[in-house]
Amino acid sequence: MVVKELIQRGTKFYPRQTAVLYQGETLTFEQVYSNSNRLANALLKLGLRKGDRVAFLLANSLQSIEIDFALLLSGLVRVPLNTRLSEAEHLHMIRETEAKAILFTEEFSGRVVSLQPNLTTVQFYCQTNGTPKFPWILSMPDVASSVTDSEPAVKVEESDLATIQYTSGTTGKLKAAVHTQATWVAICNNILSSVDIEHGDSMLHAAPLTHASGTLVLPHWVRGASNIVLPGFNPQEYLETVDREKPTTLNLVPTMIVMLLNFPGVEQYSFASVRNIIYGASPMPREALRRGLALWGAKFVQYYGQTEAPLILTLLSKRDHLADGPESERRLLSCGRCDRNPPRLCGGFVFAQAVYASRLYGTVRVLARDLFNRVHAPDGHCDGCTDQRFQEVAWQERPHAGNQRLCQRQVQFVCQPAHSCGIQEQRPEQEIDGGQLPERRPVRPHPLCKKTDQ
């Protein structure tokens, strides 16, 4: 299955329902699909072909979802540029992926103008709104007005690349994870199997749709649920939107939740419609979680994922947030349960593998001490450990057909506990290459950790 089939499914079953709401403006499923096809055909008319990389620097808007869909429908490869990154980082991402086009909203035209003299592969500079200030910048609404909204005449296959997502979570340096059409569909199905989404629901987005929040768009689309989009996160605007639009699902990072809880008069805004408050990306302060549960009820769901193997690797359900006792308290300090059953060891290894694993762009070596984000053994946690972290340890590098710089990644991670007191067992720094795991050596448990059985 490819993403196009999921987009078409939502359009077929819910054509006249509201699909997107942005600052009082709405689009139906049918309108989003029509606009997506028109933009896809416009990009192809320029001379772009399936497999070409298209970078984009976009703010959240009414058109965010249709721009994303247009690239997926036409077989063009998404290269989202994080709007918070520096010019040098954007330059690196565009150069490494050899992007042939860049899509951007008017507010980022200054950045594009600064980048332009140093971009050798980019042939088309496409502004999606406003009036371009230079003749070499194309107005995409004008280009799209001369094409039809029929389905793009492109055969998209499961093995075709869908997106190149940059991350620096393990090394501090940008590296690109690549997902195919098939893995993007698998991510959608994985979210649908883990999150309560029903027909007629709505999700509120305040984080950039070009990144993690955007992965939740397609699961809602498939179920006939709408996506409510905000330009960014402002506590008062967010609370007013929840009270007025009555979304059923929220996606927040812990910092946002703390800001909402600290907003004066937060209790006056109704969260009665909300069934799911999904959070992740960083540790949740326990006191903030207690306050949230007391104010909004048993609606919290914690997820963990990575750019390389996105949502959802581990999950803390609503029920997990309600249980009492020391066991549940320790579990709430973790990143959730896995749905598999690898060894449960303090100081041992926890491996995560996923069918929606990414490929890697370029040859990468990873230091064994590079750590990122928390995870725990599947049946609860590693007793006494409050901040366990994934550590990348193994790669299997194989040239990708048609591009020697693309390597197939074998997703395999090892968990190295870091303890609440700040003491962490040390391993020698080493480079892991060729898909070989380091020799497994005994690790001395921290004294605060109970001995657990494998």
Short mmCIF file of C-alpha atoms in Angstrom, two decimals:
data_model
loop_
_atom_site.label_atom_id
_atom_site.label_comp_id
_atom_site.label_asym_id
_atom_site.label_seq_id
_atom_site.Cartn_x
_atom_site.Cartn_y
_atom_site.Cartn_z
CA MET A 1 0.00 0.00 0.00
CA VAL A 2 1.14 3.56 -0.72
CA VAL A 3 0.13 6.88 0.85
CA LYS A 4 -1.98 7.83 -2.17
CA GLU A 5 -4.41 5.00 -1.34
CA LEU A 6 -4.94 6.32 2.19
CA ILE A 7 -5.49 9.87 0.94
CA GLN A 8 -7.98 8.60 -1.64
CA ARG A 9 -9.78 6.50 0.96
CA GLY A 10 -10.47 9.51 3.19
CA THR A 11 -11.67 11.51 0.18
CA LYS A 12 -13.96 8.73 -1.03
CA PHE A 13 -15.72 8.11 2.28
CA TYR A 14 -15.90 11.67 3.70
CA PRO A 15 -15.84 14.04 0.69
CA ARG A 16 -17.98 16.87 2.10
CA GLN A 17 -16.92 16.70 5.72
CA THR A 18 -14.58 19.29 7.16
CA ALA A 19 -11.01 18.06 6.88
CA VAL A 20 -9.01 21.15 7.89
CA LEU A 21 -9.85 24.18 9.99
CA TYR A 22 -7.46 27.14 10.26
CA GLN A 23 -8.35 30.45 11.91
CA GLY A 24 -12.01 30.28 10.91
CA GLU A 25 -11.41 28.97 7.37
CA THR A 26 -12.27 25.40 6.45
CA LEU A 27 -11.60 22.89 3.69
CA THR A 28 -13.50 19.66 3.06
CA PHE A 29 -11.80 16.34 2.28
CA GLU A 30 -12.78 16.79 -1.36
CA GLN A 31 -11.31 20.31 -1.51
CA VAL A 32 -8.02 19.25 0.09
CA TYR A 33 -7.68 16.37 -2.37
CA SER A 34 -8.51 18.59 -5.34
CA ASN A 35 -6.02 21.26 -4.24
CA SER A 36 -3.38 18.61 -3.58
CA ASN A 37 -3.77 17.16 -7.08
CA ARG A 38 -3.62 20.61 -8.63
CA LEU A 39 -0.40 21.49 -6.78
CA ALA A 40 1.10 18.09 -7.63
CA ASN A 41 0.34 18.63 -11.31
CA ALA A 42 1.81 22.14 -11.12
CA LEU A 43 5.08 20.81 -9.71
CA LEU A 44 5.23 18.12 -12.39
CA LYS A 45 4.51 20.74 -15.06
CA LEU A 46 7.62 22.62 -13.96
CA GLY A 47 9.65 19.58 -14.95
CA LEU A 48 10.02 17.76 -11.65
CA ARG A 49 9.82 13.97 -11.81
CA LYS A 50 9.12 11.14 -9.39
CA GLY A 51 12.00 10.74 -6.97
CA ASP A 52 13.13 14.38 -7.16
CA ARG A 53 13.73 15.94 -3.75
CA VAL A 54 11.62 18.94 -2.79
CA ALA A 55 12.68 20.88 0.28
CA PHE A 56 10.09 22.98 2.07
CA LEU A 57 10.23 25.77 4.63
CA LEU A 58 6.65 26.27 5.75
CA ALA A 59 4.68 27.74 8.60
CA ASN A 60 1.43 26.11 9.67
CA SER A 61 -1.41 27.30 7.43
CA LEU A 62 -4.67 26.28 5.79
CA GLN A 63 -2.61 24.84 2.92
CA SER A 64 -0.10 22.85 5.03
CA ILE A 65 -1.80 19.49 4.59
CA GLU A 66 -2.52 19.84 0.88
CA ILE A 67 1.14 20.79 0.21
CA ASP A 68 2.25 17.67 2.06
CA PHE A 69 -0.25 15.49 0.21
CA ALA A 70 0.75 16.97 -3.16
CA LEU A 71 4.33 15.73 -2.75
CA LEU A 72 3.21 12.28 -1.64
CA LEU A 73 0.67 11.95 -4.48
CA SER A 74 3.20 12.90 -7.16
CA GLY A 75 6.03 10.67 -5.94
CA LEU A 76 8.20 13.65 -5.08
CA VAL A 77 10.36 13.24 -1.98
CA ARG A 78 9.63 15.49 0.98
CA VAL A 79 12.60 17.25 2.63
CA PRO A 80 11.11 19.25 5.53
CA LEU A 81 13.35 22.06 6.81
CA ASN A 82 12.91 22.81 10.49
CA THR A 83 12.09 26.52 10.65
CA ARG A 84 14.14 26.90 13.85
CA LEU A 85 17.40 25.72 12.31
CA SER A 86 20.16 28.02 11.12
CA GLU A 87 20.86 29.07 7.55
CA ALA A 88 23.99 26.88 7.52
CA GLU A 89 21.94 23.85 8.57
CA HIS A 90 19.32 24.52 5.92
CA LEU A 91 22.09 24.83 3.34
CA HIS A 92 23.55 21.49 4.41
CA MET A 93 20.17 19.73 4.18
CA ILE A 94 19.35 21.08 0.72
CA ARG A 95 22.83 20.36 -0.63
CA GLU A 96 23.08 16.83 0.77
CA THR A 97 19.69 15.80 -0.57
CA GLU A 98 20.34 17.54 -3.90
CA ALA A 99 16.90 19.10 -3.77
CA LYS A 100 15.63 20.36 -7.13
CA ALA A 101 12.94 22.62 -5.72
CA ILE A 102 12.12 24.47 -2.55
CA LEU A 103 8.61 25.37 -1.40
CA PHE A 104 8.26 28.19 1.13
CA THR A 105 5.77 30.60 2.63
CA GLU A 106 6.22 34.37 2.32
CA GLU A 107 7.60 34.84 5.83
CA PHE A 108 10.64 32.69 4.94
CA SER A 109 11.40 34.39 1.65
CA GLY A 110 14.29 36.27 3.28
CA ARG A 111 15.96 32.99 4.27
CA VAL A 112 15.49 31.60 0.76
CA VAL A 113 16.99 34.73 -0.79
CA SER A 114 20.04 34.32 1.47
CA LEU A 115 20.39 30.64 0.54
CA GLN A 116 19.89 31.04 -3.19
CA PRO A 117 23.46 32.07 -4.23
CA ASN A 118 24.87 28.90 -2.62
CA LEU A 119 22.35 26.39 -4.00
CA THR A 120 23.55 24.62 -7.13
CA THR A 121 20.92 21.88 -7.46
CA VAL A 122 17.75 23.91 -6.87
CA GLN A 123 16.03 24.77 -10.14
CA PHE A 124 12.67 26.00 -8.85
CA TYR A 125 11.97 28.42 -6.00
CA CYS A 126 8.24 28.15 -5.26
CA GLN A 127 6.45 30.61 -3.00
CA THR A 128 3.10 29.28 -1.83
CA ASN A 129 1.46 32.55 -0.77
CA GLY A 130 1.89 36.29 -1.16
CA THR A 131 3.66 38.07 -4.03
CA PRO A 132 7.24 37.02 -4.92
CA LYS A 133 9.76 39.88 -4.77
CA PHE A 134 12.21 38.47 -7.30
CA PRO A 135 11.65 37.20 -10.85
CA TRP A 136 13.38 33.89 -10.13
CA ILE A 137 10.74 33.08 -7.46
CA LEU A 138 7.61 31.36 -8.78
CA SER A 139 4.13 32.06 -7.48
CA MET A 140 2.71 28.57 -7.01
CA PRO A 141 -0.94 29.73 -6.96
CA ASP A 142 -0.34 31.20 -10.43
CA VAL A 143 1.34 28.02 -11.72
CA ALA A 144 -1.42 25.84 -10.23
CA SER A 145 -4.17 27.91 -11.86
CA SER A 146 -3.16 26.57 -15.29
CA VAL A 147 -3.38 22.85 -14.49
CA THR A 148 -6.20 20.43 -13.70
CA ASP A 149 -7.09 18.83 -10.38
CA SER A 150 -7.07 15.34 -11.86
CA GLU A 151 -5.00 12.61 -10.23
CA PRO A 152 -1.30 12.98 -11.18
CA ALA A 153 -0.28 10.52 -13.89
CA VAL A 154 2.48 9.04 -11.77
CA LYS A 155 2.74 5.43 -10.67
CA VAL A 156 3.86 5.46 -7.05
CA GLU A 157 5.16 2.19 -5.58
CA GLU A 158 5.81 1.01 -2.04
CA SER A 159 9.58 1.11 -2.45
CA ASP A 160 9.58 4.73 -3.68
CA LEU A 161 11.04 7.26 -1.29
CA ALA A 162 8.48 9.42 0.50
CA THR A 163 10.42 11.63 2.90
CA ILE A 164 13.93 12.52 4.06
CA GLN A 165 13.73 13.70 7.67
CA TYR A 166 16.71 15.23 9.41
CA THR A 167 17.51 14.54 13.05
CA SER A 168 20.41 15.27 15.37
CA GLY A 169 19.17 13.40 18.42
CA THR A 170 22.11 11.04 18.82
CA THR A 171 25.17 12.83 17.55
CA GLY A 172 24.31 16.51 17.74
CA LYS A 173 24.99 16.69 14.01
CA LEU A 174 22.26 16.53 11.39
CA LYS A 175 21.71 13.19 9.73
CA ALA A 176 18.91 12.20 7.41
CA ALA A 177 16.51 9.30 7.92
CA VAL A 178 14.68 8.22 4.79
CA HIS A 179 11.21 6.67 4.69
CA THR A 180 9.52 4.97 1.77
CA GLN A 181 5.86 5.07 0.80
CA ALA A 182 5.44 1.70 2.52
CA THR A 183 7.01 2.77 5.81
CA TRP A 184 4.96 5.99 5.85
CA VAL A 185 1.80 3.87 5.53
CA ALA A 186 3.05 1.55 8.28
CA ILE A 187 3.54 4.54 10.60
CA CYS A 188 -0.08 5.57 9.97
CA ASN A 189 -1.36 2.06 10.69
CA ASN A 190 0.77 1.83 13.81
CA ILE A 191 -0.70 5.07 15.17
CA LEU A 192 -4.22 3.87 14.36
CA SER A 193 -3.61 0.69 16.36
CA SER A 194 -2.33 2.66 19.36
CA VAL A 195 -4.41 5.85 19.58
CA ASP A 196 -8.17 6.15 20.02
CA ILE A 197 -9.32 7.90 16.80
CA GLU A 198 -12.94 7.71 15.61
CA HIS A 199 -15.02 9.10 12.76
CA GLY A 200 -16.05 12.68 13.50
CA ASP A 201 -13.16 13.35 15.87
CA SER A 202 -10.84 16.34 15.54
CA MET A 203 -7.22 16.93 16.46
CA LEU A 204 -5.69 20.25 17.43
CA HIS A 205 -2.20 20.99 16.05
CA ALA A 206 -0.05 23.80 17.41
CA ALA A 207 3.37 22.27 16.73
CA PRO A 208 4.82 22.40 13.18
CA LEU A 209 2.98 20.05 10.82
CA THR A 210 6.24 19.46 8.97
CA HIS A 211 7.44 17.31 11.87
CA ALA A 212 6.03 15.01 14.57
CA SER A 213 2.59 16.59 14.74
CA GLY A 214 2.22 16.04 11.00
CA THR A 215 2.53 12.26 11.36
CA LEU A 216 -0.84 12.33 13.16
CA VAL A 217 -2.63 14.03 10.25
CA LEU A 218 -2.99 10.98 8.01
CA PRO A 219 -4.40 8.65 10.74
CA HIS A 220 -7.13 11.22 11.44
CA TRP A 221 -7.76 11.70 7.72
CA VAL A 222 -8.27 7.96 7.17
CA ARG A 223 -10.81 7.79 10.01
CA GLY A 224 -12.81 10.80 8.82
CA ALA A 225 -11.56 13.07 11.59
CA SER A 226 -10.69 16.72 11.05
CA ASN A 227 -7.41 18.51 11.74
CA ILE A 228 -7.58 21.90 13.47
CA VAL A 229 -4.41 23.86 12.74
CA LEU A 230 -2.97 26.78 14.71
CA PRO A 231 -0.12 28.96 13.40
CA GLY A 232 1.89 28.18 16.53
CA PHE A 233 1.60 27.65 20.26
CA ASN A 234 0.25 30.45 22.44
CA PRO A 235 -1.30 29.28 25.75
CA GLN A 236 -4.28 31.65 25.66
CA GLU A 237 -5.06 31.02 21.98
CA TYR A 238 -4.69 27.28 22.54
CA LEU A 239 -7.05 27.20 25.52
CA GLU A 240 -9.60 29.37 23.71
CA THR A 241 -9.46 27.06 20.69
CA VAL A 242 -10.00 23.95 22.82
CA ASP A 243 -12.97 25.63 24.51
CA ARG A 244 -14.47 26.86 21.21
CA GLU A 245 -13.71 24.12 18.66
CA LYS A 246 -13.99 21.16 21.07
CA PRO A 247 -11.23 18.89 19.69
CA THR A 248 -11.06 15.28 20.83
CA THR A 249 -7.26 14.85 20.60
CA LEU A 250 -4.39 17.12 21.63
CA ASN A 251 -0.70 16.59 20.91
CA LEU A 252 1.64 18.44 23.27
CA VAL A 253 5.16 18.35 24.60
CA PRO A 254 5.54 18.56 28.41
CA THR A 255 6.68 22.20 28.26
CA MET A 256 3.40 23.13 26.55
CA ILE A 257 1.39 21.27 29.19
CA VAL A 258 3.21 23.10 31.99
CA MET A 259 2.53 26.45 30.28
CA LEU A 260 -1.17 25.62 29.96
CA LEU A 261 -1.43 24.54 33.60
CA ASN A 262 0.29 27.75 34.73
CA PHE A 263 -1.91 30.01 32.62
CA PRO A 264 -4.14 32.20 34.84
CA GLY A 265 -7.72 30.93 34.85
CA VAL A 266 -6.91 27.67 33.03
CA GLU A 267 -9.71 25.94 34.93
CA GLN A 268 -12.28 28.17 33.21
CA TYR A 269 -11.62 26.58 29.80
CA SER A 270 -13.59 23.41 29.09
CA PHE A 271 -11.70 20.25 28.10
CA ALA A 272 -14.88 18.16 28.19
CA SER A 273 -14.60 17.22 24.51
CA VAL A 274 -11.00 16.01 24.83
CA ARG A 275 -10.50 12.24 25.06
CA ASN A 276 -6.76 12.06 24.35
CA ILE A 277 -3.96 14.33 25.54
CA ILE A 278 -0.97 12.81 23.77
CA TYR A 279 2.45 13.91 24.97
CA GLY A 280 6.08 12.97 24.43
CA ALA A 281 9.48 14.23 23.17
CA SER A 282 10.86 14.97 26.65
CA PRO A 283 10.39 13.89 30.29
CA MET A 284 7.09 14.87 31.89
CA PRO A 285 7.44 16.53 35.32
CA ARG A 286 5.57 14.31 37.75
CA GLU A 287 3.91 17.25 39.50
CA ALA A 288 2.64 18.62 36.19
CA LEU A 289 1.14 15.23 35.39
CA ARG A 290 -0.61 15.10 38.78
CA ARG A 291 -2.05 18.58 38.22
CA GLY A 292 -3.15 17.68 34.70
CA LEU A 293 -4.88 14.50 35.82
CA ALA A 294 -6.65 16.38 38.61
CA LEU A 295 -7.81 19.18 36.28
CA TRP A 296 -8.57 17.34 33.02
CA GLY A 297 -9.03 13.72 34.10
CA ALA A 298 -7.74 10.40 32.76
CA LYS A 299 -6.98 11.58 29.23
CA PHE A 300 -3.19 11.38 29.10
CA VAL A 301 -1.34 9.07 26.70
CA GLN A 302 2.44 9.13 26.50
CA TYR A 303 4.20 7.97 23.34
CA TYR A 304 7.81 7.53 22.35
CA GLY A 305 9.25 7.42 18.86
CA GLN A 306 12.19 8.55 16.80
CA THR A 307 12.75 10.09 13.42
CA GLU A 308 14.38 6.82 12.35
CA ALA A 309 11.48 4.66 13.58
CA PRO A 310 8.64 7.07 14.31
CA LEU A 311 5.49 6.75 16.30
CA ILE A 312 4.86 4.66 18.22
CA LEU A 313 7.64 2.55 19.77
CA THR A 314 6.43 2.60 23.37
CA LEU A 315 3.22 3.80 24.99
CA LEU A 316 1.81 4.65 28.40
CA SER A 317 -1.96 4.27 28.17
CA LYS A 318 -4.64 6.18 30.05
CA ARG A 319 -4.95 3.21 32.39
CA ASP A 320 -1.22 3.32 33.13
CA HIS A 321 -1.63 6.92 34.26
CA LEU A 322 -4.32 5.98 36.79
CA ALA A 323 -2.83 2.98 38.59
CA ASP A 324 -1.74 3.44 42.19
CA GLY A 325 1.27 2.16 44.07
CA PRO A 326 5.08 2.23 43.76
CA GLU A 327 5.07 0.14 40.58
CA SER A 328 2.86 2.61 38.71
CA GLU A 329 4.84 5.58 40.05
CA ARG A 330 8.04 4.12 38.61
CA ARG A 331 6.30 3.29 35.35
CA LEU A 332 5.18 6.91 34.93
CA LEU A 333 8.84 7.93 35.02
CA SER A 334 9.49 5.74 31.99
CA CYS A 335 8.56 6.13 28.34
CA GLY A 336 5.92 3.43 28.24
CA ARG A 337 5.43 -0.21 27.40
CA CYS A 338 6.59 -2.01 24.30
CA ASP A 339 4.16 -4.41 22.67
CA ARG A 340 6.88 -7.04 22.46
CA ASN A 341 8.74 -8.88 25.16
CA PRO A 342 12.54 -8.46 25.05
CA PRO A 343 14.69 -9.12 28.17
CA ARG A 344 14.00 -7.06 31.24
CA LEU A 345 17.41 -6.27 32.67
CA CYS A 346 18.79 -3.47 34.76
CA GLY A 347 21.95 -2.43 32.97
CA GLY A 348 21.21 -4.83 30.11
CA PHE A 349 20.11 -4.33 26.54
CA VAL A 350 16.70 -3.53 25.15
CA PHE A 351 16.44 -3.82 21.37
CA ALA A 352 13.77 -2.12 19.28
CA GLN A 353 12.97 -3.13 15.73
CA ALA A 354 10.21 -1.81 13.50
CA VAL A 355 8.74 -2.59 10.11
CA TYR A 356 8.47 1.17 9.60
CA ALA A 357 12.22 1.62 9.98
CA SER A 358 14.05 4.24 8.00
CA ARG A 359 16.89 4.09 5.57
CA LEU A 360 19.82 6.39 6.13
CA TYR A 361 21.09 9.01 3.74
CA GLY A 362 24.86 8.82 3.52
CA THR A 363 27.34 6.65 5.43
CA VAL A 364 27.06 7.11 9.18
CA ARG A 365 29.25 6.00 12.06
CA VAL A 366 27.76 6.19 15.52
CA LEU A 367 29.61 6.50 18.81
CA ALA A 368 28.45 3.96 21.35
CA ARG A 369 28.10 6.64 24.00
CA ASP A 370 25.65 8.75 21.96
CA LEU A 371 22.38 8.60 23.87
CA PHE A 372 18.93 9.96 23.27
CA ASN A 373 15.51 9.89 24.85
CA ARG A 374 14.10 7.50 27.39
CA VAL A 375 12.73 4.03 27.02
CA HIS A 376 12.24 1.06 29.34
CA ALA A 377 11.85 -2.67 29.21
CA PRO A 378 8.41 -3.70 27.95
CA ASP A 379 6.70 -5.03 31.03
CA GLY A 380 6.83 -1.85 33.05
CA HIS A 381 10.36 -0.62 33.62
CA CYS A 382 13.79 -1.42 34.98
CA ASP A 383 13.25 -1.16 38.76
CA GLY A 384 14.91 1.92 40.19
CA CYS A 385 15.97 3.36 36.85
CA THR A 386 14.18 6.62 36.13
CA ASP A 387 15.79 7.76 32.90
CA GLN A 388 16.77 4.97 30.56
CA ARG A 389 17.83 5.95 27.10
CA PHE A 390 18.04 4.49 23.65
CA GLN A 391 21.53 4.24 22.23
CA GLU A 392 22.13 3.48 18.58
CA VAL A 393 24.62 0.67 18.16
CA ALA A 394 24.27 -1.10 14.86
CA TRP A 395 24.02 -0.30 11.22
CA GLN A 396 23.87 -2.47 8.20
CA GLU A 397 25.03 -0.45 5.22
CA ARG A 398 23.98 -1.55 1.75
CA PRO A 399 23.94 0.68 -1.34
CA HIS A 400 20.45 1.65 -2.37
CA ALA A 401 19.55 0.98 -5.98
CA GLY A 402 19.99 4.12 -8.04
CA ASN A 403 21.76 6.09 -5.33
CA GLN A 404 25.03 4.96 -3.82
CA ARG A 405 24.64 7.48 -1.02
CA LEU A 406 21.51 5.83 0.32
CA CYS A 407 22.07 3.02 2.78
CA GLN A 408 19.59 0.50 4.15
CA ARG A 409 19.39 0.81 7.87
CA GLN A 410 18.97 -2.08 10.25
CA VAL A 411 17.04 -0.58 13.15
CA GLN A 412 18.61 -1.85 16.33
CA PHE A 413 19.02 0.05 19.55
CA VAL A 414 20.43 -0.69 22.96
CA CYS A 415 19.16 0.71 26.22
CA GLN A 416 21.79 2.11 28.60
CA PRO A 417 20.28 3.10 31.96
CA ALA A 418 21.02 6.50 33.47
CA HIS A 419 19.99 6.64 37.11
CA SER A 420 18.02 9.23 39.04
CA CYS A 421 21.06 10.14 41.11
CA GLY A 422 22.94 11.05 37.95
CA ILE A 423 25.37 8.12 38.15
CA GLN A 424 25.63 6.17 34.94
CA GLU A 425 27.63 3.11 34.08
CA GLN A 426 30.30 4.04 31.55
CA ARG A 427 31.28 2.15 28.43
CA PRO A 428 34.39 2.93 26.44
CA GLU A 429 33.84 5.19 23.48
CA GLN A 430 33.94 3.14 20.31
CA GLU A 431 32.78 3.27 16.73
CA ILE A 432 30.31 0.66 15.63
CA ASP A 433 30.29 -0.09 11.92
CA GLY A 434 29.23 -2.83 9.57
CA GLY A 435 26.18 -3.87 11.57
CA GLN A 436 28.18 -5.55 14.37
CA LEU A 437 26.98 -5.23 17.93
CA PRO A 438 29.58 -4.67 20.64
CA GLU A 439 30.38 -7.64 22.81
CA ARG A 440 27.91 -7.85 25.63
CA ARG A 441 29.70 -7.32 28.90
CA PRO A 442 28.25 -7.42 32.43
CA VAL A 443 27.24 -3.98 33.67
CA ARG A 444 27.26 -3.35 37.39
CA PRO A 445 23.75 -2.35 38.53
CA HIS A 446 23.47 0.86 40.45
CA PRO A 447 22.94 0.26 44.19
CA LEU A 448 19.49 1.88 44.08
CA CYS A 449 18.30 -0.64 41.50
CA LYS A 450 16.78 -3.89 42.62
CA LYS A 451 18.16 -6.97 41.00
CA THR A 452 15.68 -8.16 38.39
CA ASP A 453 15.33 -11.43 36.61
CA GLN A 454 15.75 -11.75 32.85
#
